[in-house]
PDB file of C-alpha atoms in Angstrom:
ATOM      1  CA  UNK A  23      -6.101 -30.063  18.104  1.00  0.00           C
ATOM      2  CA  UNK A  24      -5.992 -26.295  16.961  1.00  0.00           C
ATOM      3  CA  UNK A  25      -9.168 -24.233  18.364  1.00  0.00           C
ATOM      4  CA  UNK A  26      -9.583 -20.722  17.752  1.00  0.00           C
ATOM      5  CA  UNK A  27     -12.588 -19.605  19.450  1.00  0.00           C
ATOM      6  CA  UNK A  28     -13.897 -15.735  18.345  1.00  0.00           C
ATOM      7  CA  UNK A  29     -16.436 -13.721  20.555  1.00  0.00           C
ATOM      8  CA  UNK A  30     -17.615  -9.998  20.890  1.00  0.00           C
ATOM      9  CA  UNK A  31     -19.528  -9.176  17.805  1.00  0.00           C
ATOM     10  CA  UNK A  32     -22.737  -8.444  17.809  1.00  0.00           C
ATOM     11  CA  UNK A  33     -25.252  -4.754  16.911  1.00  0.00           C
ATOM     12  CA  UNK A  34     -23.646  -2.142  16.700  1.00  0.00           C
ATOM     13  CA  UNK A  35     -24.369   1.827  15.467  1.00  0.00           C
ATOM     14  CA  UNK A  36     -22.486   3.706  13.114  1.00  0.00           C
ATOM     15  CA  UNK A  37     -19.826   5.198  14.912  1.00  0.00           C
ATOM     16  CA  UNK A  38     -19.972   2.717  17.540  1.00  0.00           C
ATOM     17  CA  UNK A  39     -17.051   0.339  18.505  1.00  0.00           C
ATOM     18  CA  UNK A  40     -16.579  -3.712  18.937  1.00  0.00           C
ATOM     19  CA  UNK A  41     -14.177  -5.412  20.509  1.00  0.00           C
ATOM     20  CA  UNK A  42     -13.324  -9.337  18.488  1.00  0.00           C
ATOM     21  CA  UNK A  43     -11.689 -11.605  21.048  1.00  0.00           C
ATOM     22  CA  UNK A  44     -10.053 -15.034  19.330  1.00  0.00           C
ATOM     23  CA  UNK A  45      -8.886 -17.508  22.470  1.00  0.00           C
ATOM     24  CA  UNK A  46      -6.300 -20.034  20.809  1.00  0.00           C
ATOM     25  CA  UNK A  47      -5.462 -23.411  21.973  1.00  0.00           C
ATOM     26  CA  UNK A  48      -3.411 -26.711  20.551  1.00  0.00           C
ATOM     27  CA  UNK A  49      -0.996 -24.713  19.692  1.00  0.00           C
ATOM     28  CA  UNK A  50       2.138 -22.739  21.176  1.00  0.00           C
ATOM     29  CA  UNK A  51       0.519 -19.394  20.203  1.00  0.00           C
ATOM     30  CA  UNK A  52       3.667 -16.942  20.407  1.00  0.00           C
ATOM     31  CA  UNK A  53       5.560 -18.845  17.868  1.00  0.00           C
ATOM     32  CA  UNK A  54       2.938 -17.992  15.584  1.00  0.00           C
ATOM     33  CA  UNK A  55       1.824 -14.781  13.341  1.00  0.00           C
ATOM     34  CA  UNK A  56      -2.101 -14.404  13.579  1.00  0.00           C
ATOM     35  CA  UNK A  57      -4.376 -12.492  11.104  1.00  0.00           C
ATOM     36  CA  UNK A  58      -8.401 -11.492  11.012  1.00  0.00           C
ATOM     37  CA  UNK A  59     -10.021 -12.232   7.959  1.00  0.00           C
ATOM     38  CA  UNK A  60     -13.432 -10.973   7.376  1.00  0.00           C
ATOM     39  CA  UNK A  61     -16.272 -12.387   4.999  1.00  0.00           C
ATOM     40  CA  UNK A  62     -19.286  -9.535   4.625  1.00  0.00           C
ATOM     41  CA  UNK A  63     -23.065 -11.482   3.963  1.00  0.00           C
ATOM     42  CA  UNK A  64     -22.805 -13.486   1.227  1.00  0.00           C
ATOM     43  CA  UNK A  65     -19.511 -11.905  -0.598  1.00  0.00           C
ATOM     44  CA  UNK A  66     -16.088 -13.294  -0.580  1.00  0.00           C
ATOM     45  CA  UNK A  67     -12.726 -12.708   1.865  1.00  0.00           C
ATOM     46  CA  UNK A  68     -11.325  -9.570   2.667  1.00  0.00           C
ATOM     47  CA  UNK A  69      -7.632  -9.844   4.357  1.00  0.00           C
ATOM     48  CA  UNK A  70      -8.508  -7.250   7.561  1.00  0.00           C
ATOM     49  CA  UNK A  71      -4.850  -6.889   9.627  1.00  0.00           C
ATOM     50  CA  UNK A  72      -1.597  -9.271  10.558  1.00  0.00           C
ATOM     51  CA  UNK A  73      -0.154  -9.268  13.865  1.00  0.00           C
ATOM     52  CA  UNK A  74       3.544 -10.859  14.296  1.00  0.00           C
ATOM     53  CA  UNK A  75       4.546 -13.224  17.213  1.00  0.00           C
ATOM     54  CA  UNK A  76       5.459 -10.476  19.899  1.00  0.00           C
ATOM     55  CA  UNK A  77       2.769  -8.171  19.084  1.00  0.00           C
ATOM     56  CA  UNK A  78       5.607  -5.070  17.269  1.00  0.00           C
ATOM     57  CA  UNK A  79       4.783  -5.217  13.946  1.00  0.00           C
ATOM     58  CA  UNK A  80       1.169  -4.861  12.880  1.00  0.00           C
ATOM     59  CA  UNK A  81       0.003  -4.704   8.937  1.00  0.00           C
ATOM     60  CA  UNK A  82      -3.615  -3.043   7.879  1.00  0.00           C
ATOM     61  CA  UNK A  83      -5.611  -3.286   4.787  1.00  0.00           C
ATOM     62  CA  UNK A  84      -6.390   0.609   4.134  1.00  0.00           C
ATOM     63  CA  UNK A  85      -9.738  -0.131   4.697  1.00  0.00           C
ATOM     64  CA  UNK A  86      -9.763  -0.052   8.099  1.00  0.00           C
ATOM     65  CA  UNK A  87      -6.292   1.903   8.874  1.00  0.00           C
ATOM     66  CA  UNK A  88      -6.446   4.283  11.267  1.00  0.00           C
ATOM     67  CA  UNK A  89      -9.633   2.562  12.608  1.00  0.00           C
ATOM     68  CA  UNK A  90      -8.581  -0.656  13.899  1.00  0.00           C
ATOM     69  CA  UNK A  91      -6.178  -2.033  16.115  1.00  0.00           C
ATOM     70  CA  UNK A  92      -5.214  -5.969  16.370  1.00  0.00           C
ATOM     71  CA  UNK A  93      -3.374  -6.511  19.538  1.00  0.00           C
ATOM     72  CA  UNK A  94      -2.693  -9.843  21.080  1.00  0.00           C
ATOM     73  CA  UNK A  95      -1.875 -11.171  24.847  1.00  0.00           C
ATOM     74  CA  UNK A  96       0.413 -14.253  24.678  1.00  0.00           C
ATOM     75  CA  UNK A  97      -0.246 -14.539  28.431  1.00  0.00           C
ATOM     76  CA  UNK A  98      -3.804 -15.124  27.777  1.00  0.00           C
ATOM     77  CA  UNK A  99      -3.157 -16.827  24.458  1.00  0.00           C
ATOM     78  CA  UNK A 100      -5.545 -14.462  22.826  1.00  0.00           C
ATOM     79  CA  UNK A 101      -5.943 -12.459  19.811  1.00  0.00           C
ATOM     80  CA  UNK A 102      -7.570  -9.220  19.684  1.00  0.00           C
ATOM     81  CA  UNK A 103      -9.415  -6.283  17.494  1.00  0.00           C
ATOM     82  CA  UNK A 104     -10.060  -3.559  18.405  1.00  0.00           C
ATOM     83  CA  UNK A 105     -12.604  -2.278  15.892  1.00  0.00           C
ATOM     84  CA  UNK A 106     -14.038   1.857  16.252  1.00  0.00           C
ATOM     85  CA  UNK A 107     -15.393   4.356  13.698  1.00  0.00           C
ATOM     86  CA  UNK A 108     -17.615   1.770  12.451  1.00  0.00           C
ATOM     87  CA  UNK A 109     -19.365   2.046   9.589  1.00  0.00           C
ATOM     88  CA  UNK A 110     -21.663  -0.262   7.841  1.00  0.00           C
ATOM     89  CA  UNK A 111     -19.333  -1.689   4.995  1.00  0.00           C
ATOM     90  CA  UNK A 112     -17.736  -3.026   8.103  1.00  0.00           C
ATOM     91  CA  UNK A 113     -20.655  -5.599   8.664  1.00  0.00           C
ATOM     92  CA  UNK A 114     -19.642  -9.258   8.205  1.00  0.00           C
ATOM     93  CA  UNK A 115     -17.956 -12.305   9.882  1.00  0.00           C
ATOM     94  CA  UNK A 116     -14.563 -11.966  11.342  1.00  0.00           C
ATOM     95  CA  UNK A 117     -12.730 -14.921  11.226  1.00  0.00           C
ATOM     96  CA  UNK A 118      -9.310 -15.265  13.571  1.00  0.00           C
ATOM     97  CA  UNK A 119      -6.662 -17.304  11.379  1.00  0.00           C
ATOM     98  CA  UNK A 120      -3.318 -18.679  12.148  1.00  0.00           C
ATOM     99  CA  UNK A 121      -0.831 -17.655   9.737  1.00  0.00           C
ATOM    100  CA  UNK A 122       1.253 -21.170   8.727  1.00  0.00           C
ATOM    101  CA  UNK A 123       4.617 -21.940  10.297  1.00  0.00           C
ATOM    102  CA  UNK A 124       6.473 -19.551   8.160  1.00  0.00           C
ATOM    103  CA  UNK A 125       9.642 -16.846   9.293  1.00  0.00           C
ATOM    104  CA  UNK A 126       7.035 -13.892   7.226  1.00  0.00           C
ATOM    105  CA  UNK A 127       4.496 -13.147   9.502  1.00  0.00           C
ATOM    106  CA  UNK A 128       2.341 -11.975   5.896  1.00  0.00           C
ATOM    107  CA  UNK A 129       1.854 -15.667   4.693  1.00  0.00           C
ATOM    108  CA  UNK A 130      -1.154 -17.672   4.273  1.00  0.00           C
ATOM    109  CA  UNK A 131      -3.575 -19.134   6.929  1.00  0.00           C
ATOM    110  CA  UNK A 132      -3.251 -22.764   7.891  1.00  0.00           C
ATOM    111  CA  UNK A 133      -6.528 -22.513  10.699  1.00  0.00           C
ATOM    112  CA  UNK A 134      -9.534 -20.824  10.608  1.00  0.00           C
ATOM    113  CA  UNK A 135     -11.782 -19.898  13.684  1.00  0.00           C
ATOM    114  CA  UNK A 136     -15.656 -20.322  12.972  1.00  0.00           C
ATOM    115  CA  UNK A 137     -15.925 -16.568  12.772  1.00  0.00           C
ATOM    116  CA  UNK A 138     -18.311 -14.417  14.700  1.00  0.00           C
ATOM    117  CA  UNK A 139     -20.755 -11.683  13.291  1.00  0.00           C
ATOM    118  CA  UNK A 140     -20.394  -7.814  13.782  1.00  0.00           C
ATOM    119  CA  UNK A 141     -23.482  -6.375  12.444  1.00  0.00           C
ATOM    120  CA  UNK A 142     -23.236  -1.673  12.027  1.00  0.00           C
ATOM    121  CA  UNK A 143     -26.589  -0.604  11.399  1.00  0.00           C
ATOM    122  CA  UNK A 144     -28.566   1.981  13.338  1.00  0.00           C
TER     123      UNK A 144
ATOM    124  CA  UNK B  29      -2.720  -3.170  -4.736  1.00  0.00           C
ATOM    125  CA  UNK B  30      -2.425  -6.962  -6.349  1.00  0.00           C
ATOM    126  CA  UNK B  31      -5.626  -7.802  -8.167  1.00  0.00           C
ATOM    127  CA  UNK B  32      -6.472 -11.285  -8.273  1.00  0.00           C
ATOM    128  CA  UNK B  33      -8.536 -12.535 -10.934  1.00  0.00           C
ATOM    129  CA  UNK B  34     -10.774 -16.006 -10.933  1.00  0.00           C
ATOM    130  CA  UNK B  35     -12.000 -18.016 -13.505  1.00  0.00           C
ATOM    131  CA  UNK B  36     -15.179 -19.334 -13.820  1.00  0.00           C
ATOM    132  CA  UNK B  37     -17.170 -17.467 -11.351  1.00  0.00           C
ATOM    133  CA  UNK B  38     -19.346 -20.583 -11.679  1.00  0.00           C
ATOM    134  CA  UNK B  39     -18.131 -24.197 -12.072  1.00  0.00           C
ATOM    135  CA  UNK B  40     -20.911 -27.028 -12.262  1.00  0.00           C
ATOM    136  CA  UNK B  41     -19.011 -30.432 -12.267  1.00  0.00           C
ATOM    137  CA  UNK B  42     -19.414 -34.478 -12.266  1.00  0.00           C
ATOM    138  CA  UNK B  43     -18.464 -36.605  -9.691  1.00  0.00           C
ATOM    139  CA  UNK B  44     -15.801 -38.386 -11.103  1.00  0.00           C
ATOM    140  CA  UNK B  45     -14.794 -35.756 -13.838  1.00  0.00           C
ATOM    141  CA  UNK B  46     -12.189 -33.344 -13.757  1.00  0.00           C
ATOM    142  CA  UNK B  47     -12.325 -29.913 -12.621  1.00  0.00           C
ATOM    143  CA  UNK B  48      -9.958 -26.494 -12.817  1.00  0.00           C
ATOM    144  CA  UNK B  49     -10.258 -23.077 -11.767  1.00  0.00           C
ATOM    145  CA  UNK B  50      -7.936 -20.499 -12.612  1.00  0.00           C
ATOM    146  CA  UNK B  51      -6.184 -17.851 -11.286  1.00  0.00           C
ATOM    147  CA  UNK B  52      -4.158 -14.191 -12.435  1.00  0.00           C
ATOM    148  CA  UNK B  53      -2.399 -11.883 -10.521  1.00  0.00           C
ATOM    149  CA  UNK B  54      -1.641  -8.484 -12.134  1.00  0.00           C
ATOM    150  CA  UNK B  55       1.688  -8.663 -11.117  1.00  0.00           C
ATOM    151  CA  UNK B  56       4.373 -11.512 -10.637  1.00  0.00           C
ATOM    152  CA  UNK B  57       4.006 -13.509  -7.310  1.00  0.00           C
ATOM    153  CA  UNK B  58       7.537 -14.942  -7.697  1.00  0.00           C
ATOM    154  CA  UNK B  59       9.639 -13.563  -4.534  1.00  0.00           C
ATOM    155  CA  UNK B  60      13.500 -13.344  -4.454  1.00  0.00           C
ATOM    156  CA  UNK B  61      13.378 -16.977  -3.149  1.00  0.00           C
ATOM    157  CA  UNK B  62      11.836 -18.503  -6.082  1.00  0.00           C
ATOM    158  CA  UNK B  63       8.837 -19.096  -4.503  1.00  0.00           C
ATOM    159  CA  UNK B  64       4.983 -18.641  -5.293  1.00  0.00           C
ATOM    160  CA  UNK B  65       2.840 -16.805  -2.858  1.00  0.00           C
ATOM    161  CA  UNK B  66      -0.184 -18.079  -4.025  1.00  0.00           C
ATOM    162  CA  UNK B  67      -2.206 -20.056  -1.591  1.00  0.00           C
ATOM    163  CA  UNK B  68      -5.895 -22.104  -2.283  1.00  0.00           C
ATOM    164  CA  UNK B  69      -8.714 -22.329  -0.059  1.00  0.00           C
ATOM    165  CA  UNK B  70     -12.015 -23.579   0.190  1.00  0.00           C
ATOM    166  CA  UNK B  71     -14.834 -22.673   1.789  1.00  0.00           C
ATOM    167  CA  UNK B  72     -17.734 -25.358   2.278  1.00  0.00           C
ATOM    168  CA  UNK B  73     -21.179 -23.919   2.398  1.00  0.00           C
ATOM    169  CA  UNK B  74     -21.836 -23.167   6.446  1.00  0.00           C
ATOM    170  CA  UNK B  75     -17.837 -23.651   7.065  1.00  0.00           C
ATOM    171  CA  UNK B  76     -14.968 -21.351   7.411  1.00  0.00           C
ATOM    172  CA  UNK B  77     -12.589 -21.455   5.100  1.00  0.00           C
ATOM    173  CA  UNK B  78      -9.583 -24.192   4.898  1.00  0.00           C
ATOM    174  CA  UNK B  79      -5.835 -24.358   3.498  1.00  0.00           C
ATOM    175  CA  UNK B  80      -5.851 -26.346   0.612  1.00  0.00           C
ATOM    176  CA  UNK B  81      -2.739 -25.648  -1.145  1.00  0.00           C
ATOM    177  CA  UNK B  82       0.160 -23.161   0.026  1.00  0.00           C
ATOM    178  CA  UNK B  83       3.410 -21.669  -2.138  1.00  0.00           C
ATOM    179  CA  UNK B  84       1.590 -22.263  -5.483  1.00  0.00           C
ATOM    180  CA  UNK B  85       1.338 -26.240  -5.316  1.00  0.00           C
ATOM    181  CA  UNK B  86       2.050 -27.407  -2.184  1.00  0.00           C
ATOM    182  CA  UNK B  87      -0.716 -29.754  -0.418  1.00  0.00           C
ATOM    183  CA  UNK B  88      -1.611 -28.504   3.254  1.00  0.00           C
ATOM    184  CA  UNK B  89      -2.060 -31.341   5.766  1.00  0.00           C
ATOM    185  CA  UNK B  90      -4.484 -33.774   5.304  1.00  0.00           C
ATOM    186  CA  UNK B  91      -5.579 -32.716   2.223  1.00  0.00           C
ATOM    187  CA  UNK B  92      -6.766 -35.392  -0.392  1.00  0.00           C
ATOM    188  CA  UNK B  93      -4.256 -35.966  -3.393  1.00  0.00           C
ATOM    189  CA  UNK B  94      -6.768 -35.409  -5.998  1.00  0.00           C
ATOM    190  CA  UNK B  95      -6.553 -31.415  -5.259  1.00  0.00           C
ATOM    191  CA  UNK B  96      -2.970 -30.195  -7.420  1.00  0.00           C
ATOM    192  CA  UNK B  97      -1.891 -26.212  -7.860  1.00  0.00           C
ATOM    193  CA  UNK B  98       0.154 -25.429 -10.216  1.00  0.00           C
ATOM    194  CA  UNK B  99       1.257 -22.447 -12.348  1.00  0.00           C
ATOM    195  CA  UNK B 100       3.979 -19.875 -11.987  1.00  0.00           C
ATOM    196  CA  UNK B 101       4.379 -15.515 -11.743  1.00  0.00           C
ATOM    197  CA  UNK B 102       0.721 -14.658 -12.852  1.00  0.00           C
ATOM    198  CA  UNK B 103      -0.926 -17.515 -14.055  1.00  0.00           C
ATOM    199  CA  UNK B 104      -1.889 -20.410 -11.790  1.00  0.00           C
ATOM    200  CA  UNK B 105      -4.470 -23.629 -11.616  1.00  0.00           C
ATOM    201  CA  UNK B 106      -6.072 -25.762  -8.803  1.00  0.00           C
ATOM    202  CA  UNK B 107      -6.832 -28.707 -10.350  1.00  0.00           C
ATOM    203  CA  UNK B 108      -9.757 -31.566  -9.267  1.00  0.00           C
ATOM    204  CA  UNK B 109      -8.564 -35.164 -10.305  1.00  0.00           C
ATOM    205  CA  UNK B 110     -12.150 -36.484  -9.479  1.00  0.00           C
ATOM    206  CA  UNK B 111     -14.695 -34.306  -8.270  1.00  0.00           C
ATOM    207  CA  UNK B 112     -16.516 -35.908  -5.205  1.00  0.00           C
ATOM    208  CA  UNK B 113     -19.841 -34.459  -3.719  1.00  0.00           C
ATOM    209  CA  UNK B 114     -17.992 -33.235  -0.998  1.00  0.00           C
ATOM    210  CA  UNK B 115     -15.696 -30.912  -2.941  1.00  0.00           C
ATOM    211  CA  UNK B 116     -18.462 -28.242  -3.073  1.00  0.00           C
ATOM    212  CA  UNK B 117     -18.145 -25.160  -1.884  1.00  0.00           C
ATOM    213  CA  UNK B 118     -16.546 -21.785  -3.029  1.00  0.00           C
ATOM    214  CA  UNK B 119     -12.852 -21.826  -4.277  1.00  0.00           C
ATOM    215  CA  UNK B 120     -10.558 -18.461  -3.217  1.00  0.00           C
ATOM    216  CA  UNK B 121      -6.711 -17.481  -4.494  1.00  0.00           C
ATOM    217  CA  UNK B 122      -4.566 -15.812  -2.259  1.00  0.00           C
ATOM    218  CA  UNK B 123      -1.803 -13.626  -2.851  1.00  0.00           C
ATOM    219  CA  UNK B 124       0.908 -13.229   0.147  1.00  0.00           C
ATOM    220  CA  UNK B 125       3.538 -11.284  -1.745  1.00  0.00           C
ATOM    221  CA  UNK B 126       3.035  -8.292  -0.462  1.00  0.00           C
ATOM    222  CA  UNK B 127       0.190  -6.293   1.790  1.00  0.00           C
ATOM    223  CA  UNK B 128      -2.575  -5.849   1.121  1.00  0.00           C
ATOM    224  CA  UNK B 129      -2.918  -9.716   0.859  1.00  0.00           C
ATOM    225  CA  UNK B 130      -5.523 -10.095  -1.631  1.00  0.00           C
ATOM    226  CA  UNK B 131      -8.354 -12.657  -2.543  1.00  0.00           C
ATOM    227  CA  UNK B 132      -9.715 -13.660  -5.916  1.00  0.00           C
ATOM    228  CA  UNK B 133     -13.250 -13.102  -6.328  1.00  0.00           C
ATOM    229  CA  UNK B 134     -13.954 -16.888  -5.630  1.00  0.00           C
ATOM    230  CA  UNK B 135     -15.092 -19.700  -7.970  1.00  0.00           C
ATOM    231  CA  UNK B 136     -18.120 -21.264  -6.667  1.00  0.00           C
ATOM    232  CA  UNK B 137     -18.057 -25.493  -7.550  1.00  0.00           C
ATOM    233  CA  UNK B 138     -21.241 -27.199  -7.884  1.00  0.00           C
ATOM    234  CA  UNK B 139     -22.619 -30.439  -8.966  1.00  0.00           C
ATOM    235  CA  UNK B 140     -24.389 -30.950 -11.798  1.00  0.00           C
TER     236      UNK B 140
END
């Protein structure tokens, strides 16, 4: 059975950092693209970032360019984001997704985690 | 960017009756391959989000046969055969031609 497990959000300040952690299982993780999705309170889905299977090629939505970083360990079987410069249009649930078994690592999610909650306010 | 537009934003329904939400890209999702990144999800209230359909009209695993997509380079449908109680929740489009991957608005689907 697929798993994806998300930790690491929480209160943060302006300015401040987070780091998401998404720990995978039932699945052979590196053969697999993986993506964070993020919902903020009670709007719809923003596509955040898109990470391939061996970590080199990493896509952004401009909103958080230059800002974030999604990184993954398929020692650990782990997904990762790095998230600083936070601001508080950042605020809402990550979710980890698996992108489906597809060659394009830019294709649609066939797994969802249960999403954790990264809150910027001061 | 790809704008993705839903319609209704609001969709009260029967059990038992029909159901269909649209969706418009503003530009062709047809790729080279003559296939439709368009993807449906939907998102039960307290639940993540699921797969429903992927390339336009293709059923994801496990999904019930009464949930169709269909449609073609801007235009596209997820249809209900028979709404059941459980099918409420908010529907989303996606587009996966080309970053940013983009959502529709969502269509929320409630009973009546």
């Amino acid at each position: 059975e697929v798993q994806l497990l998300e930790s690491g959000g929480g209160l943060v300040q302006p300015g401040g950092s987070l780091r998401l952690s998404c720990a995978a299982s039932g699945f052979t993780f590196n053969k697999h693209s993986m993506s964070w999705v993020r919902q903020p309170p009670g709007k719809g889905l923003e596509w955040v970032s898109t990470i391939n299977i061996d970590g080199a090629t990493t896509y952004y939505a401009d909103s958080v360019r230059g800002r974030f970083t999604i990184s993954r360990d398929n020692s650990k079987n782990t997904l990762y984001l790095q998230m600083n410069s936070l601001r508080a249009d950042d605020t809402a649930t990550y979710y980890c997704a698996k992108v489906r078994p597809t060659t394009e690592p830019l294709r649609g999610f066939d797994y969802w985690g249960q999403g954790t909650l990264a809150t910027v306010s001061s | 960017d790809i704008v993705m537009t839903q319609s209704p934003l609001s969709l009260p329904v029967t059990p038992g009756e029909p159901a269909s939400i649209s969706c418009r890209s503003s530009q062709s999702l047809l790729n080279s391959n003559g296939y439709n990144l368009l993807d449906w999800y939907l998102q039960k209230p307290g639940q993540s989000p699921q797969l429903l359909i992927y390339l336009g009209s293709n059923r994801a695993s496990g999904v019930p046969d009464r949930f169709s997509g269909s449609g073609s380079g801007t235009d596209f449908t997820l249809k209900i055969n028979r709404v059941e109680a459980e099918d409420v929740g908010v529907y989303y489009c996606l587009q996966t031609l080309q970053p940013p991957l983009t959502f529709g608005g969502g269509t929320r689907v409630e009973i009546k």
